[in-house]
């Protein structure tokens, strides 16, 4: 069963509670945290996650687009994130492993994210240690509304193979330019969680858009 994770980056932040309710038929809520350093944009921080947590029981899939993300693991875990994912490009491998250890200790699910430039093989050491999610970016992180990079599909297939080999049960999520057409390509390549920002919030009927992503 494919899980759908609407990205609130495309919501109206003046009506965030309303816009979260609009996607309540989805499986997860995708929260994009940007620091203006790792990516050239600034979005949501710890207090916003805290407020979202008080408002909804949805699973908060929190994507940290932040330099040296280990600095913020504890704060986002305490704010109520259910899963934190850190970019492999955001720090050296020992620091990424330390951030994952911290997530484990704090009882939140842990994921790693790959920018389009990063090779599939980079996830192998993390799958071997045990993680809950791999997120493959199909746009350059930083902004919603960009076009899907189809050249990332072979990477999704390769990572599905590594997951089956080293860490079965790990979720494989895709983020960037996912709509009802590209969703099919991602699922065929082996993804089982789909993030969608503009395809959900840009639709007149977000619930119908979520249903069409599942189909
Ligand atoms: C981009 C973010 C995405 C973004 C996706 O850096 O990580 O989650 O919101 O937006 P769409 O679905 O519009 O590409
Ligand atoms: Zn994201």
Coordinates of N, CA and C in Angstrom, one line a residue, residues 19-214:
X19 N -5.5 24.0 6.4 CA -4.8 23.2 5.3 C -4.3 21.9 5.7
X20 N -4.0 21.7 7.0 CA -3.7 20.3 7.5 C -5.0 19.5 7.5
X21 N -6.1 20.1 7.9 CA -7.3 19.3 7.9 C -7.8 18.9 6.5
X22 N -7.5 19.7 5.6 CA -7.8 19.4 4.2 C -7.1 18.2 3.7
X23 N -6.0 17.8 4.3 CA -5.3 16.6 3.8 C -5.4 15.4 4.8
X24 N -6.4 15.4 5.6 CA -6.5 14.4 6.6 C -6.7 13.0 6.1
X25 N -7.1 12.9 4.8 CA -7.2 11.5 4.2 C -5.9 10.9 3.8
X26 N -4.8 11.7 4.0 CA -3.5 11.3 3.6 C -2.9 10.4 4.8
X27 N -1.8 9.8 4.5 CA -1.2 8.9 5.5 C -0.2 9.6 6.5
X28 N 0.6 10.5 5.9 CA 1.6 11.2 6.7 C 1.5 12.7 6.3
X29 N 2.1 13.6 7.1 CA 2.2 15.0 6.8 C 3.7 15.3 6.7
X30 N 4.1 15.8 5.5 CA 5.5 16.1 5.2 C 5.8 17.5 5.6
X31 N 6.8 17.7 6.5 CA 7.1 19.0 7.0 C 8.6 19.4 6.6
X32 N 8.7 20.4 5.7 CA 10.0 20.7 5.2 C 10.6 21.8 6.0
X33 N 11.8 21.5 6.6 CA 12.5 22.4 7.4 C 13.7 22.9 6.6
X34 N 13.9 24.2 6.4 CA 15.0 24.7 5.6 C 15.7 25.8 6.4
X35 N 17.0 25.8 6.3 CA 17.8 26.7 7.1 C 18.4 27.9 6.4
X36 N 18.2 28.0 5.0 CA 18.8 29.1 4.3 C 20.3 28.9 4.1
X37 N 20.8 27.8 4.5 CA 22.3 27.5 4.2 C 22.4 26.2 3.4
X38 N 21.8 25.1 3.9 CA 21.9 23.9 3.1 C 21.1 24.0 1.8
X39 N 20.0 24.8 1.9 CA 19.2 25.1 0.7 C 19.0 26.6 0.7
X40 N 18.8 27.2 -0.5 CA 18.6 28.7 -0.5 C 17.2 29.2 -0.2
X41 N 16.7 28.7 0.9 CA 15.3 29.1 1.3 C 15.2 28.8 2.8
X42 N 14.3 29.5 3.4 CA 14.0 29.3 4.8 C 12.5 29.0 5.0
X43 N 12.2 28.0 5.8 CA 10.7 27.7 5.8 C 10.3 27.6 7.3
X44 N 10.2 26.3 7.8 CA 9.5 26.0 9.0 C 10.5 25.7 10.1
X45 N 10.3 26.1 11.3 CA 11.2 25.8 12.4 C 10.5 25.0 13.6
X46 N 11.2 24.9 14.7 CA 10.8 24.1 15.8 C 9.4 24.5 16.4
X47 N 9.2 25.8 16.6 CA 7.9 26.2 17.2 C 6.7 25.9 16.3
X48 N 6.9 25.9 15.0 CA 5.8 25.6 14.1 C 5.5 24.1 14.2
X49 N 6.5 23.3 14.3 CA 6.3 21.8 14.5 C 5.5 21.6 15.8
X50 N 5.9 22.3 16.8 CA 5.2 22.2 18.1 C 3.7 22.5 18.0
X51 N 3.4 23.6 17.3 CA 2.0 23.9 17.1 C 1.3 22.9 16.3
X52 N 1.9 22.4 15.2 CA 1.3 21.4 14.4 C 1.0 20.2 15.2
X53 N 1.9 19.8 16.1 CA 1.7 18.6 16.9 C 0.5 18.7 17.8
X54 N 0.3 19.9 18.3 CA -0.9 20.1 19.2 C -2.2 20.0 18.4
X55 N -2.1 20.2 17.1 CA -3.3 20.4 16.3 C -3.7 19.1 15.6
X56 N -2.8 18.2 15.4 CA -3.1 17.0 14.6 C -2.4 15.7 15.2
X57 N -3.1 14.6 15.0 CA -2.5 13.3 15.3 C -1.7 12.7 14.1
X58 N -1.7 13.4 13.0 CA -1.1 12.8 11.8 C 0.4 12.5 12.1
X59 N 0.9 11.5 11.4 CA 2.4 11.2 11.5 C 3.2 12.3 10.8
X60 N 4.1 13.0 11.6 CA 4.8 14.1 11.1 C 6.2 13.6 10.6
X61 N 6.2 13.6 9.2 CA 7.4 13.2 8.5 C 8.3 14.5 8.2
X62 N 9.3 14.6 9.0 CA 10.0 15.9 9.1 C 11.3 15.8 8.3
X63 N 11.4 16.6 7.2 CA 12.5 16.6 6.3 C 13.4 17.8 6.6
X64 N 14.6 17.4 7.2 CA 15.5 18.5 7.6 C 16.5 18.9 6.5
X65 N 16.3 20.0 5.9 CA 17.2 20.5 4.9 C 18.1 21.6 5.6
X66 N 19.0 21.1 6.4 CA 19.7 21.9 7.4 C 21.1 21.4 7.4
X67 N 22.1 22.3 7.4 CA 23.5 22.0 7.6 C 23.7 21.4 9.0
X68 N 24.5 20.4 9.2 CA 24.8 19.8 10.4 C 23.5 19.5 11.2
X69 N 22.7 18.7 10.7 CA 21.3 18.5 11.3 C 21.3 17.9 12.7
X70 N 22.4 17.3 13.1 CA 22.5 16.7 14.5 C 22.2 17.8 15.5
X71 N 22.5 19.1 15.2 CA 22.3 20.2 16.1 C 20.8 20.3 16.5
X72 N 19.9 19.8 15.6 CA 18.5 20.1 15.8 C 17.6 18.8 16.1
X73 N 18.3 17.7 16.2 CA 17.5 16.4 16.3 C 16.7 16.5 17.6
X74 N 17.3 16.8 18.7 CA 16.6 16.8 20.0 C 15.4 17.8 20.0
X75 N 15.7 19.0 19.5 CA 14.6 20.0 19.5 C 13.4 19.5 18.7
X76 N 13.6 19.0 17.5 CA 12.5 18.6 16.7 C 11.8 17.3 17.2
X77 N 12.6 16.4 17.8 CA 12.0 15.2 18.5 C 11.1 15.7 19.6
X78 N 11.6 16.6 20.4 CA 10.8 17.1 21.6 C 9.6 17.9 21.1
X79 N 9.7 18.5 19.9 CA 8.6 19.3 19.4 C 7.4 18.4 18.9
X80 N 7.7 17.1 18.7 CA 6.7 16.2 18.4 C 6.8 15.5 17.0
X81 N 8.0 15.7 16.3 CA 8.1 15.0 15.0 C 8.1 13.5 15.3
X82 N 7.5 12.7 14.3 CA 7.5 11.3 14.4 C 8.7 10.7 13.7
X83 N 9.1 11.3 12.7 CA 10.3 10.8 11.9 C 11.1 12.0 11.5
X84 N 12.4 11.9 11.6 CA 13.3 12.9 11.1 C 14.2 12.4 10.0
X85 N 14.3 13.1 8.9 CA 15.3 12.6 7.9 C 16.3 13.7 7.7
X86 N 17.6 13.2 7.6 CA 18.7 14.1 7.5 C 19.4 13.8 6.1
X87 N 19.9 14.9 5.5 CA 20.6 14.8 4.2 C 22.0 14.2 4.4
X88 N 22.4 13.3 3.6 CA 23.7 12.7 3.6 C 24.8 13.7 3.3
X89 N 24.4 14.8 2.6 CA 25.3 15.8 2.1 C 25.5 16.9 3.2
X90 N 24.7 16.8 4.3 CA 24.7 17.9 5.3 C 25.7 17.8 6.3
X91 N 26.4 16.7 6.4 CA 27.5 16.6 7.4 C 28.4 15.4 7.0
X92 N 29.5 15.1 7.7 CA 30.3 14.0 7.5 C 29.6 12.7 8.0
X93 N 30.0 11.6 7.4 CA 29.3 10.3 7.8 C 29.3 10.1 9.3
X94 N 30.4 10.3 10.1 CA 30.3 10.0 11.5 C 29.2 10.8 12.2
X95 N 29.1 12.1 11.8 CA 28.1 13.0 12.4 C 26.6 12.6 12.0
X96 N 26.5 12.1 10.8 CA 25.2 11.6 10.3 C 24.8 10.4 11.2
X97 N 25.8 9.5 11.4 CA 25.5 8.3 12.2 C 25.1 8.7 13.7
X98 N 25.8 9.7 14.2 CA 25.6 10.2 15.5 C 24.2 10.8 15.6
X99 N 23.7 11.5 14.5 CA 22.4 12.1 14.5 C 21.3 11.0 14.5
X100 N 21.6 9.9 13.8 CA 20.7 8.8 13.8 C 20.6 8.1 15.1
X101 N 21.8 8.0 15.8 CA 21.8 7.4 17.2 C 21.0 8.2 18.1
X102 N 21.1 9.5 18.0 CA 20.3 10.4 18.8 C 18.8 10.2 18.6
X103 N 18.4 10.0 17.3 CA 17.0 9.8 17.0 C 16.5 8.5 17.7
X104 N 17.4 7.5 17.6 CA 17.0 6.2 18.2 C 16.8 6.4 19.7
X105 N 17.7 7.1 20.4 CA 17.7 7.3 21.8 C 16.4 8.1 22.2
X106 N 16.0 9.0 21.3 CA 14.8 9.9 21.6 C 13.5 9.2 21.2
X107 N 13.6 8.0 20.5 CA 12.4 7.3 20.2 C 11.7 7.9 19.0
X108 N 12.4 8.5 18.1 CA 11.8 8.9 16.8 C 12.3 8.1 15.7
X109 N 11.5 7.9 14.6 CA 12.0 7.2 13.5 C 13.0 8.0 12.7
X110 N 13.9 7.2 12.0 CA 15.0 7.9 11.4 C 15.2 7.6 10.0
X111 N 15.5 8.7 9.2 CA 15.7 8.5 7.8 C 16.9 9.3 7.3
X112 N 17.3 8.9 6.0 CA 18.4 9.6 5.4 C 17.8 10.1 4.0
X113 N 18.3 11.2 3.5 CA 17.9 11.8 2.3 C 19.0 12.0 1.3
X114 N 18.8 11.8 0.0 CA 19.8 12.0 -1.0 C 19.4 13.1 -2.0
X115 N 20.3 14.0 -2.2 CA 20.1 15.0 -3.2 C 20.2 14.3 -4.6
X116 N 19.8 14.9 -5.7 CA 19.9 14.2 -7.0 C 21.3 13.8 -7.3
X117 N 22.3 14.6 -6.9 CA 23.7 14.3 -7.3 C 24.3 13.1 -6.5
X118 N 23.7 12.7 -5.4 CA 24.2 11.6 -4.6 C 23.9 10.2 -5.1
X119 N 24.9 9.4 -5.2 CA 24.7 8.0 -5.7 C 23.9 7.1 -4.8
X120 N 23.2 6.2 -5.4 CA 22.4 5.2 -4.6 C 23.2 4.5 -3.6
X121 N 24.5 4.1 -3.9 CA 25.3 3.3 -3.0 C 25.6 4.0 -1.7
X122 N 25.4 5.3 -1.7 CA 25.7 6.0 -0.4 C 24.8 5.6 0.7
X123 N 23.7 5.0 0.4 CA 22.8 4.6 1.5 C 23.1 3.3 2.2
X124 N 24.0 2.5 1.5 CA 24.3 1.1 2.0 C 24.7 1.1 3.5
X125 N 25.7 1.9 3.9 CA 26.1 1.8 5.3 C 25.0 2.1 6.3
X126 N 24.1 2.9 5.9 CA 23.0 3.3 6.7 C 21.9 2.2 6.8
X127 N 21.7 1.6 5.7 CA 20.7 0.5 5.6 C 21.3 -0.7 6.5
X128 N 22.6 -0.9 6.4 CA 23.2 -1.9 7.2 C 23.1 -1.7 8.7
X129 N 23.1 -0.5 9.2 CA 22.9 -0.2 10.6 C 21.5 -0.2 11.0
X130 N 20.5 -0.1 10.0 CA 19.1 -0.1 10.3 C 18.5 1.3 10.4
X131 N 17.7 1.7 9.4 CA 17.0 3.0 9.4 C 15.5 2.7 9.0
X132 N 14.7 3.7 9.2 CA 13.3 3.5 8.9 C 12.9 4.0 7.5
X133 N 13.7 4.9 6.9 CA 13.3 5.5 5.7 C 14.5 6.0 4.9
X134 N 14.4 5.8 3.6 CA 15.3 6.5 2.6 C 14.4 7.4 1.8
X135 N 14.8 8.7 1.7 CA 14.1 9.7 0.9 C 15.0 10.1 -0.3
X136 N 14.4 9.8 -1.5 CA 15.1 10.2 -2.7 C 14.5 11.5 -3.3
X137 N 15.4 12.5 -3.4 CA 14.9 13.8 -4.0 C 14.8 13.7 -5.5
X138 N 13.7 14.1 -6.0 CA 13.6 14.1 -7.5 C 13.5 15.6 -8.0
X139 N 13.9 16.5 -7.2 CA 14.2 17.9 -7.6 C 15.3 18.3 -6.7
X140 N 16.0 19.5 -7.0 CA 17.0 20.0 -6.1 C 16.2 20.6 -4.9
X141 N 16.5 20.2 -3.7 CA 15.7 20.6 -2.5 C 15.8 22.2 -2.4
X142 N 14.7 22.7 -1.9 CA 14.7 24.1 -1.6 C 13.3 24.8 -1.9
X143 N 12.6 24.3 -2.9 CA 11.4 24.9 -3.4 C 10.4 23.9 -3.8
X144 N 9.1 24.2 -3.6 CA 8.1 23.4 -4.2 C 7.8 23.8 -5.6
X145 N 7.0 23.0 -6.3 CA 6.6 23.4 -7.7 C 7.6 23.2 -8.8
X146 N 8.6 22.4 -8.6 CA 9.6 22.2 -9.6 C 9.2 20.9 -10.4
X147 N 9.9 20.7 -11.6 CA 9.6 19.5 -12.4 C 10.3 18.3 -11.9
X148 N 9.7 17.2 -12.0 CA 10.2 15.9 -11.6 C 11.4 15.5 -12.5
X149 N 12.5 15.0 -11.8 CA 13.7 14.6 -12.5 C 13.7 13.1 -12.8
X150 N 13.2 12.8 -14.0 CA 13.1 11.4 -14.3 C 14.4 10.6 -14.3
X151 N 15.5 11.3 -14.4 CA 16.8 10.6 -14.3 C 17.1 10.0 -13.0
X152 N 16.2 10.3 -12.0 CA 16.4 9.7 -10.6 C 15.7 8.3 -10.5
X153 N 14.9 8.0 -11.5 CA 14.2 6.7 -11.4 C 15.1 5.5 -11.2
X154 N 16.2 5.4 -12.0 CA 17.1 4.2 -11.8 C 17.7 4.2 -10.4
X155 N 17.9 5.3 -9.8 CA 18.4 5.4 -8.4 C 17.3 4.8 -7.5
X156 N 16.1 5.1 -7.7 CA 15.0 4.6 -6.8 C 15.0 3.0 -6.9
X157 N 15.1 2.5 -8.2 CA 15.1 1.1 -8.4 C 16.3 0.5 -7.7
X158 N 17.5 1.1 -7.8 CA 18.7 0.5 -7.1 C 18.5 0.5 -5.6
X159 N 18.0 1.6 -5.1 CA 17.8 1.7 -3.6 C 16.8 0.7 -3.1
X160 N 15.7 0.4 -3.9 CA 14.8 -0.6 -3.6 C 15.5 -2.0 -3.4
X161 N 16.4 -2.2 -4.4 CA 17.2 -3.5 -4.3 C 18.1 -3.5 -3.0
X162 N 18.7 -2.4 -2.7 CA 19.5 -2.4 -1.5 C 18.7 -2.6 -0.2
X163 N 17.5 -1.9 -0.2 CA 16.6 -2.1 1.0 C 16.2 -3.6 1.1
X164 N 15.8 -4.2 0.0 CA 15.4 -5.6 0.1 C 16.6 -6.5 0.6
X165 N 17.8 -6.1 0.2 CA 19.0 -6.9 0.6 C 19.4 -6.6 2.1
X166 N 19.4 -5.3 2.5 CA 20.0 -5.0 3.8 C 19.1 -4.6 4.9
X167 N 17.8 -4.1 4.5 CA 17.0 -3.5 5.6 C 15.5 -3.6 5.2
X168 N 15.0 -4.8 5.0 CA 13.7 -4.9 4.5 C 12.7 -4.3 5.5
X169 N 11.7 -3.6 5.1 CA 10.8 -2.9 6.0 C 11.1 -1.4 6.0
X170 N 12.3 -1.0 5.5 CA 12.6 0.4 5.4 C 11.7 1.0 4.3
X171 N 11.1 2.2 4.6 CA 10.3 2.8 3.6 C 11.2 3.5 2.6
X172 N 10.7 3.6 1.4 CA 11.4 4.3 0.3 C 10.5 5.4 -0.2
X173 N 10.9 6.7 0.1 CA 10.0 7.8 -0.2 C 10.6 8.7 -1.3
X174 N 9.8 9.3 -2.1 CA 10.2 10.2 -3.2 C 9.6 11.6 -2.9
X175 N 10.4 12.6 -3.2 CA 10.0 14.0 -2.9 C 10.4 14.9 -4.1
X176 N 9.5 15.6 -4.7 CA 9.8 16.6 -5.7 C 9.1 16.3 -7.0
X177 N 8.2 17.1 -7.4 CA 7.5 17.0 -8.7 C 6.6 15.8 -8.8
X178 N 6.2 15.3 -7.7 CA 5.3 14.1 -7.8 C 3.9 14.6 -8.1
X179 N 3.3 14.0 -9.2 CA 1.9 14.2 -9.5 C 1.3 12.9 -9.9
X180 N 0.1 12.8 -10.4 CA -0.5 11.5 -10.6 C 0.2 10.7 -11.7
X181 N 0.9 11.4 -12.6 CA 1.6 10.7 -13.6 C 3.0 10.2 -13.1
X182 N 3.7 11.1 -12.5 CA 5.1 10.7 -12.0 C 5.0 9.8 -10.8
X183 N 3.9 9.8 -10.1 CA 3.7 8.9 -9.0 C 3.7 7.5 -9.5
X184 N 3.1 7.2 -10.6 CA 3.1 5.8 -11.1 C 4.5 5.4 -11.4
X185 N 5.4 6.3 -12.0 CA 6.7 5.9 -12.3 C 7.5 5.6 -11.0
X186 N 7.3 6.4 -10.0 CA 8.0 6.2 -8.7 C 7.6 4.8 -8.1
X187 N 6.3 4.5 -8.1 CA 5.9 3.3 -7.5 C 6.4 2.1 -8.3
X188 N 6.4 2.2 -9.7 CA 6.9 1.2 -10.5 C 8.4 1.0 -10.2
X189 N 9.1 2.0 -9.9 CA 10.5 1.9 -9.6 C 10.8 1.4 -8.2
X190 N 9.8 1.3 -7.4 CA 10.0 0.7 -6.0 C 9.7 1.6 -4.8
X191 N 9.2 2.8 -5.1 CA 8.9 3.7 -3.9 C 7.6 3.3 -3.3
X192 N 7.4 3.5 -2.0 CA 6.2 3.2 -1.3 C 5.6 4.4 -0.5
X193 N 6.3 5.5 -0.5 CA 5.8 6.7 0.1 C 6.1 7.9 -0.9
X194 N 5.0 8.7 -1.1 CA 5.1 9.8 -2.1 C 4.8 11.1 -1.4
X195 N 5.7 12.0 -1.5 CA 5.5 13.4 -1.0 C 4.9 14.2 -2.2
X196 N 3.9 15.0 -1.9 CA 3.4 15.9 -3.0 C 2.9 17.2 -2.3
X197 N 3.5 18.3 -2.8 CA 3.1 19.6 -2.4 C 2.1 20.2 -3.3
X198 N 2.6 20.7 -4.5 CA 1.8 21.5 -5.4 C 0.7 20.6 -6.0
X199 N 0.9 19.3 -6.2 CA -0.1 18.4 -6.7 C -1.3 18.3 -5.8
X200 N -1.1 18.4 -4.5 CA -2.2 18.3 -3.6 C -2.8 19.7 -3.3
X201 N -1.9 20.6 -2.9 CA -2.5 22.0 -2.5 C -2.8 22.8 -3.7
X202 N -2.3 22.5 -4.9 CA -2.7 23.3 -6.0 C -4.0 22.8 -6.7
X203 N -4.5 21.6 -6.2 CA -5.7 21.1 -6.7 C -6.9 21.7 -6.0
X204 N -8.0 21.8 -6.8 CA -9.3 22.4 -6.2 C -9.8 21.5 -5.1
X205 N -9.6 20.2 -5.2 CA -10.0 19.2 -4.2 C -8.8 18.4 -3.8
X206 N -8.1 18.8 -2.7 CA -7.0 18.1 -2.2 C -7.2 16.6 -1.9
X207 N -8.4 16.3 -1.4 CA -8.7 14.8 -1.1 C -8.8 14.0 -2.4
X208 N -9.3 14.6 -3.4 CA -9.4 13.9 -4.7 C -8.0 13.7 -5.3
X209 N -7.1 14.8 -5.1 CA -5.7 14.7 -5.6 C -5.0 13.6 -4.8
X210 N -5.2 13.5 -3.5 CA -4.6 12.4 -2.7 C -5.0 11.0 -3.3
X211 N -6.3 10.9 -3.5 CA -6.9 9.6 -4.0 C -6.2 9.3 -5.4
X212 N -6.1 10.3 -6.2 CA -5.5 10.0 -7.6 C -4.0 9.7 -7.5
X213 N -3.3 10.2 -6.5 CA -1.9 9.8 -6.3 C -1.8 8.3 -5.8
X214 N -2.8 7.9 -5.1 CA -2.8 6.5 -4.7 C -3.1 5.5 -5.8

